[in-house]
Coordinates of C-alpha atoms in Angstrom, one line a residue:
Chain Z
M188 CA 171.1 25.6 -6.8
A189 CA 174.7 25.8 -7.3
I190 CA 176.9 25.2 -4.3
L191 CA 178.6 28.4 -3.4
R192 CA 182.0 28.6 -2.0
P193 CA 183.1 31.4 0.3
A194 CA 185.2 34.0 -1.6
G195 CA 188.9 33.1 -1.8
E196 CA 188.3 29.4 -1.2
F197 CA 189.5 27.3 -4.1
D198 CA 189.7 23.5 -4.4
T199 CA 192.9 22.0 -5.5
G200 CA 191.7 18.4 -6.0
Y201 CA 188.6 16.4 -6.5
A202 CA 188.9 14.9 -3.1
R203 CA 189.0 18.3 -1.6
D204 CA 186.0 19.4 -3.7
M205 CA 184.1 16.4 -2.4
A206 CA 184.9 16.9 1.3
T207 CA 182.0 17.5 3.6
I208 CA 183.8 19.5 6.2
R209 CA 186.0 21.9 4.4
R210 CA 187.8 24.2 6.8
P211 CA 189.6 23.8 10.1
W212 CA 187.2 26.0 12.0
Q213 CA 184.3 23.8 10.9
W214 CA 186.0 20.9 12.5
W215 CA 186.5 22.8 15.7
L216 CA 182.9 24.0 15.8
L217 CA 181.7 20.4 15.3
L218 CA 184.0 19.1 18.0
A219 CA 182.9 21.9 20.4
F220 CA 179.2 21.0 19.6
I221 CA 179.8 17.3 20.3
L222 CA 181.7 18.1 23.5
A223 CA 178.9 20.3 24.6
L224 CA 176.5 17.4 24.1
Y225 CA 178.7 15.0 26.0
T226 CA 179.1 17.3 28.9
L227 CA 175.3 18.1 29.0
P228 CA 174.7 16.1 32.2
F229 CA 177.1 18.3 34.1
Y230 CA 175.3 21.6 33.5
A231 CA 171.8 20.7 32.5
G232 CA 168.9 19.4 34.4
Q233 CA 167.5 15.9 34.2
S234 CA 164.5 16.9 32.1
L235 CA 166.7 18.5 29.4
V236 CA 169.1 15.6 29.4
S237 CA 166.3 13.2 29.1
L238 CA 164.8 15.2 26.3
V239 CA 168.1 15.2 24.4
N240 CA 168.4 11.5 25.0
R241 CA 165.0 10.9 23.5
I242 CA 165.6 13.2 20.6
G243 CA 168.9 11.3 19.9
I244 CA 167.1 8.0 19.7
T245 CA 164.4 9.5 17.5
I246 CA 167.0 10.9 15.1
I247 CA 168.4 7.4 14.6
A248 CA 165.0 6.0 13.6
V249 CA 164.3 8.9 11.3
Q250 CA 167.8 8.6 9.7
G251 CA 166.9 5.0 8.8
L252 CA 163.6 6.1 7.3
N253 CA 165.4 8.9 5.4
L254 CA 167.7 6.3 3.7
L255 CA 164.6 4.4 2.6
T256 CA 162.1 7.2 1.9
G257 CA 164.2 10.2 1.5
Y258 CA 166.9 8.7 -0.8
T259 CA 165.3 5.6 -2.3
G260 CA 161.8 7.1 -2.5
Q261 CA 160.1 4.0 -1.0
I262 CA 157.6 5.4 1.5
S263 CA 157.3 3.2 4.5
L264 CA 154.9 3.2 7.5
G265 CA 156.7 0.3 9.2
Q266 CA 159.6 2.0 10.9
A267 CA 158.1 1.6 14.4
A268 CA 157.4 -2.1 13.8
F269 CA 161.1 -2.6 13.1
M270 CA 161.9 -0.7 16.2
T271 CA 159.6 -3.2 18.1
T272 CA 161.6 -6.0 16.5
G273 CA 164.9 -4.6 17.5
G274 CA 163.7 -3.8 21.0
Y275 CA 162.4 -7.3 21.6
I276 CA 165.5 -9.0 20.2
S277 CA 167.8 -6.9 22.4
A278 CA 165.5 -7.3 25.5
L279 CA 165.3 -11.0 25.2
L280 CA 169.0 -11.4 24.6
V281 CA 169.9 -9.3 27.7
N282 CA 167.0 -10.5 29.9
N283 CA 166.9 -14.2 29.1
L284 CA 170.4 -15.1 27.8
G285 CA 172.3 -12.7 30.0
W286 CA 174.0 -11.0 27.0
S287 CA 175.6 -7.7 27.4
F288 CA 173.5 -4.9 25.9
F289 CA 176.5 -3.9 23.8
A290 CA 176.6 -7.3 22.2
A291 CA 172.8 -7.5 21.9
L292 CA 172.6 -4.2 20.1
P293 CA 174.2 -5.2 16.8
V294 CA 172.4 -8.5 16.8
A295 CA 169.1 -6.6 17.4
A296 CA 170.0 -4.3 14.5
M297 CA 170.7 -7.2 12.2
G298 CA 167.6 -9.1 13.3
A299 CA 165.4 -6.0 12.6
G300 CA 167.2 -5.6 9.3
I301 CA 166.4 -9.1 8.1
V302 CA 162.7 -8.6 9.1
G303 CA 162.8 -5.3 7.2
L304 CA 164.2 -7.1 4.2
L305 CA 161.2 -9.5 4.2
F306 CA 158.7 -6.6 4.3
G307 CA 160.7 -4.9 1.6
L308 CA 160.1 -7.8 -0.8
P309 CA 156.8 -6.3 -2.2
S310 CA 158.7 -3.2 -3.3
L311 CA 159.8 -5.1 -6.4
R312 CA 156.2 -5.2 -7.6
V313 CA 154.4 -2.2 -6.0
K314 CA 155.2 1.5 -5.7
G315 CA 153.9 4.5 -3.9
F316 CA 150.6 4.2 -2.2
Y317 CA 150.4 0.4 -2.6
L318 CA 153.9 0.0 -1.0
V319 CA 152.7 2.1 1.9
M320 CA 149.9 -0.5 2.4
A321 CA 152.5 -3.3 2.3
T322 CA 154.7 -1.6 4.9
L323 CA 151.6 -0.9 7.0
A324 CA 151.2 -4.6 7.2
A325 CA 154.4 -4.8 9.1
Q326 CA 152.9 -2.3 11.5
F327 CA 150.1 -4.7 12.3
I328 CA 151.7 -8.1 11.9
I329 CA 154.8 -7.5 14.2
P330 CA 152.9 -6.1 17.2
W331 CA 150.3 -8.9 16.8
F332 CA 153.1 -11.4 16.8
T333 CA 154.6 -10.0 20.0
R334 CA 151.2 -10.0 21.7
N335 CA 150.2 -13.6 20.7
A336 CA 153.3 -15.6 19.9
F337 CA 155.4 -17.5 22.5
P338 CA 153.5 -16.0 25.5
D339 CA 155.9 -17.6 28.0
V340 CA 158.8 -15.7 26.4
L341 CA 157.3 -12.5 25.0
N342 CA 154.7 -12.2 27.8
G343 CA 151.8 -11.3 25.6
A344 CA 150.3 -7.8 25.7
Q345 CA 151.9 -7.2 29.1
G346 CA 155.3 -7.0 27.5
L347 CA 158.7 -7.2 29.1
N348 CA 160.6 -5.3 31.7
V349 CA 163.9 -4.5 30.1
Q350 CA 167.2 -4.5 32.1
V351 CA 169.5 -1.5 32.0
P352 CA 172.7 -1.7 30.1
I353 CA 175.8 -2.4 32.2
L354 CA 179.3 -1.7 31.1
L355 CA 182.3 -2.6 33.3
G356 CA 180.0 -2.4 36.4
L357 CA 178.6 1.0 35.4
E358 CA 174.8 0.9 35.2
F359 CA 173.3 3.1 32.6
N360 CA 170.2 3.6 34.7
R361 CA 169.7 7.4 34.4
P362 CA 169.3 9.7 31.4
Q363 CA 172.5 11.4 32.6
R364 CA 174.4 8.2 31.9
Y365 CA 172.3 6.7 29.1
I366 CA 172.9 9.8 27.0
Y367 CA 176.5 8.6 26.5
I368 CA 175.3 5.5 24.8
T369 CA 172.8 7.4 22.7
L370 CA 175.2 10.1 21.6
T371 CA 177.9 7.6 20.7
V372 CA 175.6 5.5 18.6
L373 CA 174.1 8.6 17.1
I374 CA 177.5 9.8 15.9
L375 CA 178.1 6.4 14.2
T376 CA 174.7 6.3 12.6
T377 CA 175.1 9.9 11.3
I378 CA 178.5 9.1 9.8
V379 CA 177.2 5.9 8.1
A380 CA 174.0 7.7 6.8
H381 CA 176.1 10.5 5.4
N382 CA 178.5 8.0 3.8
V383 CA 175.6 6.2 2.1
S384 CA 174.4 9.5 0.7
R385 CA 177.7 10.4 -1.0
S386 CA 178.7 6.9 -2.2
R387 CA 177.9 4.7 -5.1
L388 CA 175.2 3.1 -3.0
G389 CA 173.5 6.4 -2.3
R390 CA 173.6 7.5 -5.9
A391 CA 171.9 4.2 -6.9
F392 CA 169.3 4.9 -4.2
V393 CA 168.6 8.4 -5.6
A394 CA 168.5 7.0 -9.1
I395 CA 165.7 4.7 -8.1
R396 CA 163.9 7.5 -6.4
D397 CA 164.1 10.0 -9.2
N398 CA 163.6 7.7 -12.2
D399 CA 163.5 4.0 -11.7
L400 CA 163.2 3.1 -15.4
A401 CA 166.3 5.2 -16.3
A402 CA 168.1 3.7 -13.3
E403 CA 167.5 0.2 -14.7
V404 CA 168.7 1.2 -18.2
L405 CA 171.8 2.7 -16.5
G406 CA 172.6 -0.6 -14.9
V407 CA 171.2 -0.2 -11.4
N408 CA 169.8 -3.5 -10.1
L409 CA 166.5 -2.1 -8.7
F410 CA 165.5 -5.1 -6.6
K411 CA 168.9 -5.5 -5.0
H412 CA 169.2 -1.8 -4.1
K413 CA 165.6 -1.5 -2.9
L414 CA 166.1 -4.4 -0.6
Q415 CA 169.4 -2.9 0.7
A416 CA 167.5 0.3 1.5
F417 CA 164.8 -1.6 3.4
F418 CA 167.5 -3.5 5.2
L419 CA 169.4 -0.3 6.2
A420 CA 166.2 1.4 7.3
A421 CA 165.2 -1.5 9.5
V422 CA 168.8 -1.8 10.9
Y423 CA 168.5 1.8 12.0
A424 CA 165.1 1.1 13.4
G425 CA 166.4 -1.9 15.2
V426 CA 169.2 0.2 16.8
A427 CA 166.7 2.9 17.8
G428 CA 164.2 0.4 19.2
A429 CA 166.8 -1.4 21.3
L430 CA 168.2 1.9 22.6
A431 CA 164.7 3.1 23.5
A432 CA 163.6 -0.2 25.1
H433 CA 166.6 -0.2 27.4
N434 CA 166.1 3.5 28.1
I435 CA 162.5 3.3 29.2
R436 CA 163.1 -0.2 30.6
H437 CA 159.8 -1.5 29.4
L438 CA 158.6 -2.8 26.1
N439 CA 155.3 -4.1 24.8
S440 CA 153.5 -4.2 21.4
E441 CA 152.4 -0.6 21.8
T442 CA 155.6 1.0 22.8
F443 CA 156.4 1.9 19.2
N444 CA 153.1 2.2 17.3
L445 CA 151.6 3.4 14.1
T446 CA 151.5 6.9 15.4
D447 CA 155.2 6.9 15.8
S448 CA 155.7 5.7 12.2
V449 CA 153.6 8.5 11.0
F450 CA 155.4 11.0 13.2
Y451 CA 158.7 9.8 11.8
L452 CA 157.5 10.4 8.3
G453 CA 156.3 13.9 9.4
M454 CA 159.7 14.6 11.0
L455 CA 161.3 13.7 7.7
V456 CA 159.1 16.1 5.8
V457 CA 159.7 18.9 8.3
G458 CA 163.5 18.3 8.3
G459 CA 164.0 17.6 4.6
L460 CA 163.7 14.4 2.7
G461 CA 166.9 13.1 1.2
S462 CA 169.3 15.2 3.1
S463 CA 171.8 14.2 5.8
L464 CA 170.7 17.0 8.0
G465 CA 167.0 16.4 7.5
P466 CA 166.4 13.8 10.1
I467 CA 168.3 15.9 12.7
F468 CA 166.4 19.1 12.1
G469 CA 163.1 17.3 11.8
A470 CA 163.4 15.2 14.9
I471 CA 164.5 18.1 17.0
I472 CA 161.8 20.5 15.8
V473 CA 159.0 18.0 16.1
E474 CA 160.1 16.6 19.5
L475 CA 160.3 20.2 20.7
L476 CA 156.9 20.9 19.4
I477 CA 155.5 17.9 21.3
E478 CA 157.4 19.0 24.3
G479 CA 155.8 22.5 23.8
A480 CA 152.4 20.9 23.6
T481 CA 153.0 19.1 26.9
L482 CA 154.2 22.4 28.6
F483 CA 151.3 24.2 27.0
G484 CA 148.8 21.7 28.5
P485 CA 148.4 23.1 32.0
F486 CA 148.0 26.6 30.7
F487 CA 145.4 25.3 28.3
I488 CA 143.4 23.6 31.1
R489 CA 143.6 26.8 33.2
T490 CA 142.3 29.0 30.3
F491 CA 139.6 26.6 29.3
P492 CA 138.7 24.7 32.5
S493 CA 135.5 23.3 31.0
T494 CA 137.4 21.2 28.4
A495 CA 138.3 17.7 29.6
A496 CA 141.9 16.9 30.2
G497 CA 141.6 14.7 27.1
A498 CA 141.7 17.9 25.0
V499 CA 145.3 18.3 26.2
Q500 CA 146.1 15.0 24.6
A501 CA 144.8 16.4 21.3
L502 CA 147.3 19.2 21.5
R503 CA 150.2 17.0 20.3
P504 CA 148.7 15.8 17.1
L505 CA 147.3 19.3 16.7
F506 CA 150.7 20.9 16.9
F507 CA 152.3 18.3 14.8
G508 CA 149.6 18.4 12.1
T509 CA 149.7 22.2 11.9
A510 CA 153.5 22.2 11.6
L511 CA 153.4 19.5 8.9
M512 CA 150.8 21.4 6.9
L513 CA 152.7 24.6 7.1
F514 CA 155.9 22.9 6.0
L515 CA 154.2 21.2 3.1
I516 CA 152.8 24.5 2.0
F517 CA 155.7 26.8 2.6
E518 CA 158.8 24.7 2.6
P519 CA 158.1 21.2 1.2
R520 CA 161.9 20.6 0.9
G521 CA 162.2 21.0 4.7
L522 CA 164.4 22.8 7.1
A523 CA 167.6 21.3 5.6
H524 CA 166.9 23.2 2.3
R525 CA 166.1 26.3 4.3
W526 CA 169.5 25.9 6.0
Y527 CA 171.3 25.6 2.6
L528 CA 169.5 28.8 1.4
L529 CA 170.6 30.6 4.6
K530 CA 174.2 29.5 4.1
A531 CA 174.1 30.6 0.4
A532 CA 172.6 34.0 1.4
W533 CA 175.3 34.5 4.0
R534 CA 178.0 33.8 1.5
L535 CA 176.5 36.2 -1.0
R536 CA 176.0 39.0 1.5
P537 CA 175.7 41.9 0.9
F538 CA 174.8 41.1 -2.7
S539 CA 171.7 39.0 -3.0
H540 CA 172.5 37.5 -6.4
Chain U
M103 CA 182.4 -9.4 -31.0
T104 CA 181.4 -11.0 -34.2
T105 CA 183.8 -11.1 -37.1
D106 CA 181.5 -9.7 -39.7
G107 CA 181.5 -6.3 -37.9
I108 CA 177.9 -6.5 -36.9
Q109 CA 177.5 -5.5 -33.3
L110 CA 173.7 -5.5 -32.9
R111 CA 171.4 -7.7 -34.8
V112 CA 167.7 -7.4 -34.5
D113 CA 166.3 -10.5 -35.9
D114 CA 162.7 -10.8 -37.1
V115 CA 161.3 -9.0 -34.1
S116 CA 157.5 -8.6 -33.6
L117 CA 155.8 -6.8 -30.8
S118 CA 152.2 -6.1 -30.2
F119 CA 150.1 -4.4 -27.6
A120 CA 146.6 -6.0 -27.1
G121 CA 146.5 -7.0 -30.7
I122 CA 147.9 -3.8 -32.1
S123 CA 151.2 -4.4 -33.8
A124 CA 154.0 -2.0 -32.9
L125 CA 156.7 -3.9 -34.7
L126 CA 156.3 -6.6 -37.4
Y127 CA 159.1 -8.9 -38.4
V128 CA 161.7 -6.1 -38.2
T129 CA 165.2 -7.1 -39.0
L130 CA 168.1 -4.7 -38.8
E131 CA 171.8 -4.7 -38.1
A132 CA 174.0 -2.1 -36.6
R133 CA 177.6 -2.4 -37.7
Q134 CA 180.6 -1.7 -35.5
G135 CA 181.3 2.0 -35.4
E136 CA 178.5 3.3 -37.6
I137 CA 175.8 5.9 -37.1
L138 CA 172.6 4.1 -37.9
A139 CA 169.4 6.3 -38.0
I140 CA 166.0 4.9 -37.5
I141 CA 163.4 7.2 -39.0
G142 CA 159.7 7.0 -39.7
P143 CA 156.4 8.8 -39.2
N144 CA 154.9 9.1 -35.7
G145 CA 153.8 5.8 -34.3
A146 CA 156.1 3.8 -36.7
G147 CA 157.6 1.8 -33.8
K148 CA 160.9 3.6 -33.5
T149 CA 160.9 4.0 -29.7
S150 CA 159.4 0.6 -29.3
M151 CA 162.4 -0.7 -31.1
L152 CA 164.7 0.9 -28.6
N153 CA 162.5 -0.3 -25.7
C154 CA 162.9 -3.9 -27.1
I155 CA 166.7 -3.5 -27.1
N156 CA 166.6 -2.3 -23.5
N157 CA 164.1 -5.1 -22.7
F158 CA 161.5 -2.7 -21.4
Y159 CA 159.3 -4.6 -23.8
R160 CA 159.7 -8.2 -24.5
P161 CA 159.2 -9.0 -28.2
D162 CA 156.5 -11.5 -29.0
K163 CA 158.8 -13.0 -31.5
G164 CA 162.4 -12.7 -32.7
R165 CA 165.7 -12.2 -31.1
I166 CA 168.0 -9.3 -30.4
I167 CA 171.7 -10.2 -30.3
F168 CA 174.3 -7.8 -29.1
E169 CA 177.9 -9.0 -29.4
G170 CA 176.8 -12.6 -29.1
H171 CA 174.4 -12.0 -26.1
D172 CA 170.7 -12.6 -26.5
L173 CA 169.1 -9.5 -25.0
T174 CA 165.5 -10.7 -25.1
R175 CA 165.9 -12.8 -22.0
M176 CA 168.1 -10.4 -20.0
P177 CA 167.1 -7.9 -17.3
A178 CA 167.5 -4.3 -18.2
H179 CA 170.3 -3.6 -15.8
R180 CA 172.4 -6.5 -17.2
I181 CA 172.0 -5.1 -20.7
A182 CA 173.5 -1.8 -19.4
Q183 CA 176.5 -3.8 -18.1
L184 CA 177.1 -5.2 -21.6
G185 CA 177.8 -1.7 -22.8
I186 CA 174.5 -0.3 -24.1
A187 CA 173.6 3.2 -23.0
R188 CA 170.6 5.2 -23.9
T189 CA 169.0 8.7 -23.8
F190 CA 165.2 9.1 -23.7
Q191 CA 162.8 11.1 -25.8
N192 CA 161.3 12.8 -22.8
I193 CA 164.5 13.2 -20.8
A194 CA 164.8 10.8 -17.9
L195 CA 167.4 12.4 -15.7
Y196 CA 167.7 12.1 -11.9
T197 CA 166.1 15.4 -11.4
G198 CA 167.1 15.8 -7.7
L199 CA 170.8 15.3 -8.3
S200 CA 173.4 17.7 -9.7
T201 CA 174.9 17.3 -13.2
L202 CA 178.0 15.9 -11.6
D203 CA 176.1 13.3 -9.5
N204 CA 173.9 12.3 -12.5
L205 CA 177.1 11.5 -14.4
M206 CA 178.6 9.8 -11.3
A207 CA 175.5 7.7 -11.0
A208 CA 176.0 6.5 -14.5
R209 CA 179.5 5.2 -13.4
H210 CA 177.6 2.7 -11.3
I211 CA 178.3 -0.2 -13.6
H212 CA 182.0 0.6 -13.6
M213 CA 182.4 1.0 -9.9
R214 CA 183.1 -1.8 -7.5
A215 CA 182.3 -0.4 -4.0
G216 CA 179.9 -2.8 -2.4
F217 CA 177.4 -2.4 0.3
V218 CA 179.7 -2.4 3.3
Q219 CA 182.4 -0.3 1.5
S220 CA 179.8 2.3 0.7
L221 CA 178.7 2.5 4.4
L222 CA 182.3 3.0 5.5
Y223 CA 183.2 5.2 2.5
W224 CA 186.8 6.0 3.6
G225 CA 189.5 4.0 1.8
P226 CA 188.5 2.1 -1.3
A227 CA 185.1 3.7 -1.9
H228 CA 186.5 7.2 -1.6
R229 CA 189.5 6.5 -3.8
E230 CA 187.2 5.0 -6.4
D231 CA 184.9 8.0 -6.2
V232 CA 187.9 10.3 -6.9
A233 CA 189.1 8.2 -9.8
H234 CA 185.7 8.1 -11.4
R235 CA 185.3 11.8 -10.9
Q236 CA 188.2 12.3 -13.2
V237 CA 186.4 10.4 -16.0
V238 CA 183.2 12.3 -15.4
E239 CA 185.0 15.6 -15.5
E240 CA 186.5 14.8 -18.9
I241 CA 183.0 14.2 -20.2
I242 CA 181.7 17.5 -18.6
D243 CA 184.6 19.2 -20.3
F244 CA 183.8 17.6 -23.7
L245 CA 180.2 18.6 -23.5
E246 CA 181.0 22.1 -22.3
I247 CA 178.8 21.9 -19.3
E248 CA 181.3 22.9 -16.7
H249 CA 179.3 25.9 -15.6
I250 CA 176.3 23.7 -14.5
R251 CA 178.5 21.0 -12.9
K252 CA 176.9 21.5 -9.5
A253 CA 173.5 22.7 -10.6
I254 CA 170.5 20.5 -9.8
V255 CA 169.4 19.2 -13.2
G256 CA 165.7 19.7 -12.4
T257 CA 166.4 23.4 -12.5
L258 CA 168.2 23.4 -15.9
P259 CA 166.6 24.5 -19.2
Y260 CA 165.6 21.9 -21.7
G261 CA 168.5 22.1 -24.1
L262 CA 171.0 21.7 -21.3
R263 CA 169.1 18.8 -19.8
K264 CA 169.3 17.0 -23.1
R265 CA 173.0 17.6 -23.1
V266 CA 173.4 16.4 -19.5
E267 CA 171.5 13.3 -20.5
L268 CA 173.9 12.6 -23.4
G269 CA 176.7 13.1 -20.9
R270 CA 175.1 10.6 -18.5
A271 CA 174.9 8.0 -21.3
L272 CA 178.6 8.7 -22.2
A273 CA 179.6 8.3 -18.6
M274 CA 178.6 4.7 -19.0
E275 CA 181.4 4.4 -21.6
P276 CA 179.0 2.3 -23.8
R277 CA 180.0 0.4 -26.9
L278 CA 176.5 1.1 -28.3
L279 CA 174.7 4.4 -27.8
L280 CA 171.0 4.6 -28.3
L281 CA 169.8 8.1 -28.8
D282 CA 166.0 8.7 -28.8
E283 CA 165.3 12.0 -30.5
P284 CA 168.3 13.9 -29.0
M285 CA 167.4 17.1 -30.9
T286 CA 163.7 17.3 -30.4
G287 CA 162.4 20.6 -29.2
M288 CA 165.7 22.4 -29.7
N289 CA 166.4 25.5 -31.7
Q290 CA 168.6 25.4 -34.7
E291 CA 171.7 26.4 -32.8
E292 CA 171.2 23.8 -30.1
K293 CA 170.5 21.2 -32.8
E294 CA 173.8 22.0 -34.5
D295 CA 175.6 21.7 -31.2
M296 CA 174.1 18.4 -30.5
A297 CA 174.9 17.1 -34.0
R298 CA 178.5 18.2 -33.5
F299 CA 178.7 16.3 -30.2
I300 CA 177.3 13.2 -31.8
L301 CA 179.7 13.4 -34.6
D302 CA 182.6 14.0 -32.2
I303 CA 181.6 11.0 -30.0
H304 CA 181.5 8.9 -33.1
E305 CA 184.8 10.1 -34.5
R306 CA 186.8 10.2 -31.3
H307 CA 185.7 7.0 -29.7
G308 CA 184.3 5.1 -32.7
K309 CA 181.2 4.2 -30.8
T310 CA 178.3 2.7 -32.6
I311 CA 175.3 5.0 -32.5
L312 CA 171.7 4.1 -33.0
L313 CA 169.8 7.3 -33.5
I314 CA 166.1 8.1 -33.8
E315 CA 165.4 11.6 -35.1
H316 CA 162.7 13.5 -36.9
D317 CA 164.8 16.3 -38.4
M318 CA 165.4 14.8 -41.8
G319 CA 168.1 17.3 -42.8
L320 CA 170.2 16.4 -39.8
V321 CA 169.7 12.7 -40.2
M322 CA 170.7 12.9 -43.8
D323 CA 173.8 14.8 -42.8
I324 CA 175.2 12.7 -40.0
A325 CA 173.9 9.1 -40.5
D326 CA 176.0 6.4 -42.3
R327 CA 172.9 4.3 -42.9
I328 CA 169.2 4.8 -42.4
V329 CA 166.4 2.3 -41.6
V330 CA 162.9 3.5 -42.3
L331 CA 159.9 2.1 -40.3
D332 CA 156.3 2.7 -41.0
F333 CA 153.4 1.1 -39.0
G334 CA 155.9 -1.3 -37.5
L335 CA 157.3 -2.5 -40.8
K336 CA 160.7 -1.9 -42.2
I337 CA 160.0 -0.3 -45.5
A338 CA 163.5 0.7 -46.5
E339 CA 167.2 0.6 -45.6
G340 CA 170.2 2.2 -47.1
T341 CA 172.5 5.2 -47.3
P342 CA 171.1 8.7 -47.0
G343 CA 171.4 9.0 -50.8
E344 CA 169.4 5.9 -51.4
I345 CA 166.7 6.7 -48.8
R346 CA 166.2 10.2 -50.3
H347 CA 165.0 8.8 -53.5
N348 CA 163.2 5.7 -52.2
E349 CA 159.6 5.5 -53.5
A350 CA 158.3 3.7 -50.4
V351 CA 159.8 6.3 -48.1
I352 CA 158.4 9.2 -50.0
R353 CA 155.0 7.5 -50.0
A354 CA 155.2 7.0 -46.2
Y355 CA 156.0 10.6 -45.5
L356 CA 154.1 12.4 -48.2
G357 CA 151.2 10.0 -48.6
E358 CA 149.9 8.3 -51.7
E359 CA 149.1 10.3 -54.8
M360 CA 145.5 10.0 -55.6
T361 CA 145.9 9.9 -59.4
E362 CA 144.6 6.9 -61.1

């Protein structure tokens, strides 16, 4: 699909041709959108703010997975495990060593990144399904570690109570405040993820995904770049894990679990693998679906009173699974692709070709 | 570079798969700036030869020397950095990327932006991208693929994909270009276009080209020298004129006469 330019818009240099945001009004629109998000606590209720906050954190985790799975083509089921890693590192630094959350966050990200690097090592030898198995190992080993190792520090299966972040005396103890941390971090992670996608690094990633043999012949060091992708994915997971842990203020081995890892992959499919917008679309849609399932629950119980309340629990995976199947059948390239098609159609209007 | 003008020396290389010999004691030399064609019937070991040069296959015996470097102990990505580029028989493009990005991806070995610079993008990485875009655009111009610059290569027709793959190899600015059947599956017009591009590359940039091709007429027209393989053995070597009349070659291609 060729990229279409609106009529009358011509590029006068390569830098301009390569720009992501191309026209002043697009900048204004973006600024307005960000402003609307930042001012959300002033005009929206707690539940909406809390939902946006949660979605923001999820987007970060999925962005990381997108760098690894979407761009580099290395499927991973370990994202939640690296979130656990990041969450625990940050929680321990803040709780036990009295660090500021804002100092602990980058350390947690790096720590998770290094652990991710270790679990990325098998990617040199195995691909596809077998690599999924290897990353699945992370999903079992890391929670097991938090349950069983150093019980006096990690507090076993009970887990930790996590302190709220404090900045200059301001406690980020409510979603209305926490959302500022989430949004700021999210903007940074979005910019970095987009930069990766358009840089030398991102092209090397995609080269590995699309044809690893050719990539090698063209001078791409497979091992180095695969590990960089694993590192980045885990750094993103570490950030998301730390943000989530301090948001919900509790953390144990099950806070981020295998189901989450699977959901993140699903979000990526729904949103669009290998696109900067994919994680954003995917996380929003799937989180809204889950929210919808929760809202739908009471109605479901009233309509079918005989079914146990447990059936309501089944609604979430049901909604998610259905959405995933529909996407795989009708739009395997995800919402991001649909969005590009929509833009193209708009530019061609009223002529369809 | 060696003084005798020999850029690539394949020295006594043997390769076998589970006892079946793909290459047997093959020795060949590519001289600086020539078009050397490797021909032979199917299964003669032509592609295996290229795969040994790329070190996809590690020869059981023998050495491959490129400008003084022994390639047989070198990882594939290092060989690319030495200046060897390649196209594939079955096209191995990055199907999800545009033509432009495929060529930009091939600039990988010439670009310096590291991990952190790529994450930040603005500044050095961006300037570098723009500078390399210039080089890539010249190649796009040369191969006359401007109109598909931003098309995803997976959606392109076969002939164009072959051309993009040649462009990708050129974007590496190699000193030695390995072309594995660049004209297979093309119609006469596309073949002639491709032959013209290969000759242009050769004349303009003086690159050494190692070419595998089945179309005998084209090989005879464009190659400076020809090496003939049959069942992993080198059976002949010489100029097109010599090969045309070589007994062993005619036997390999047409079979033995059954007259006693």
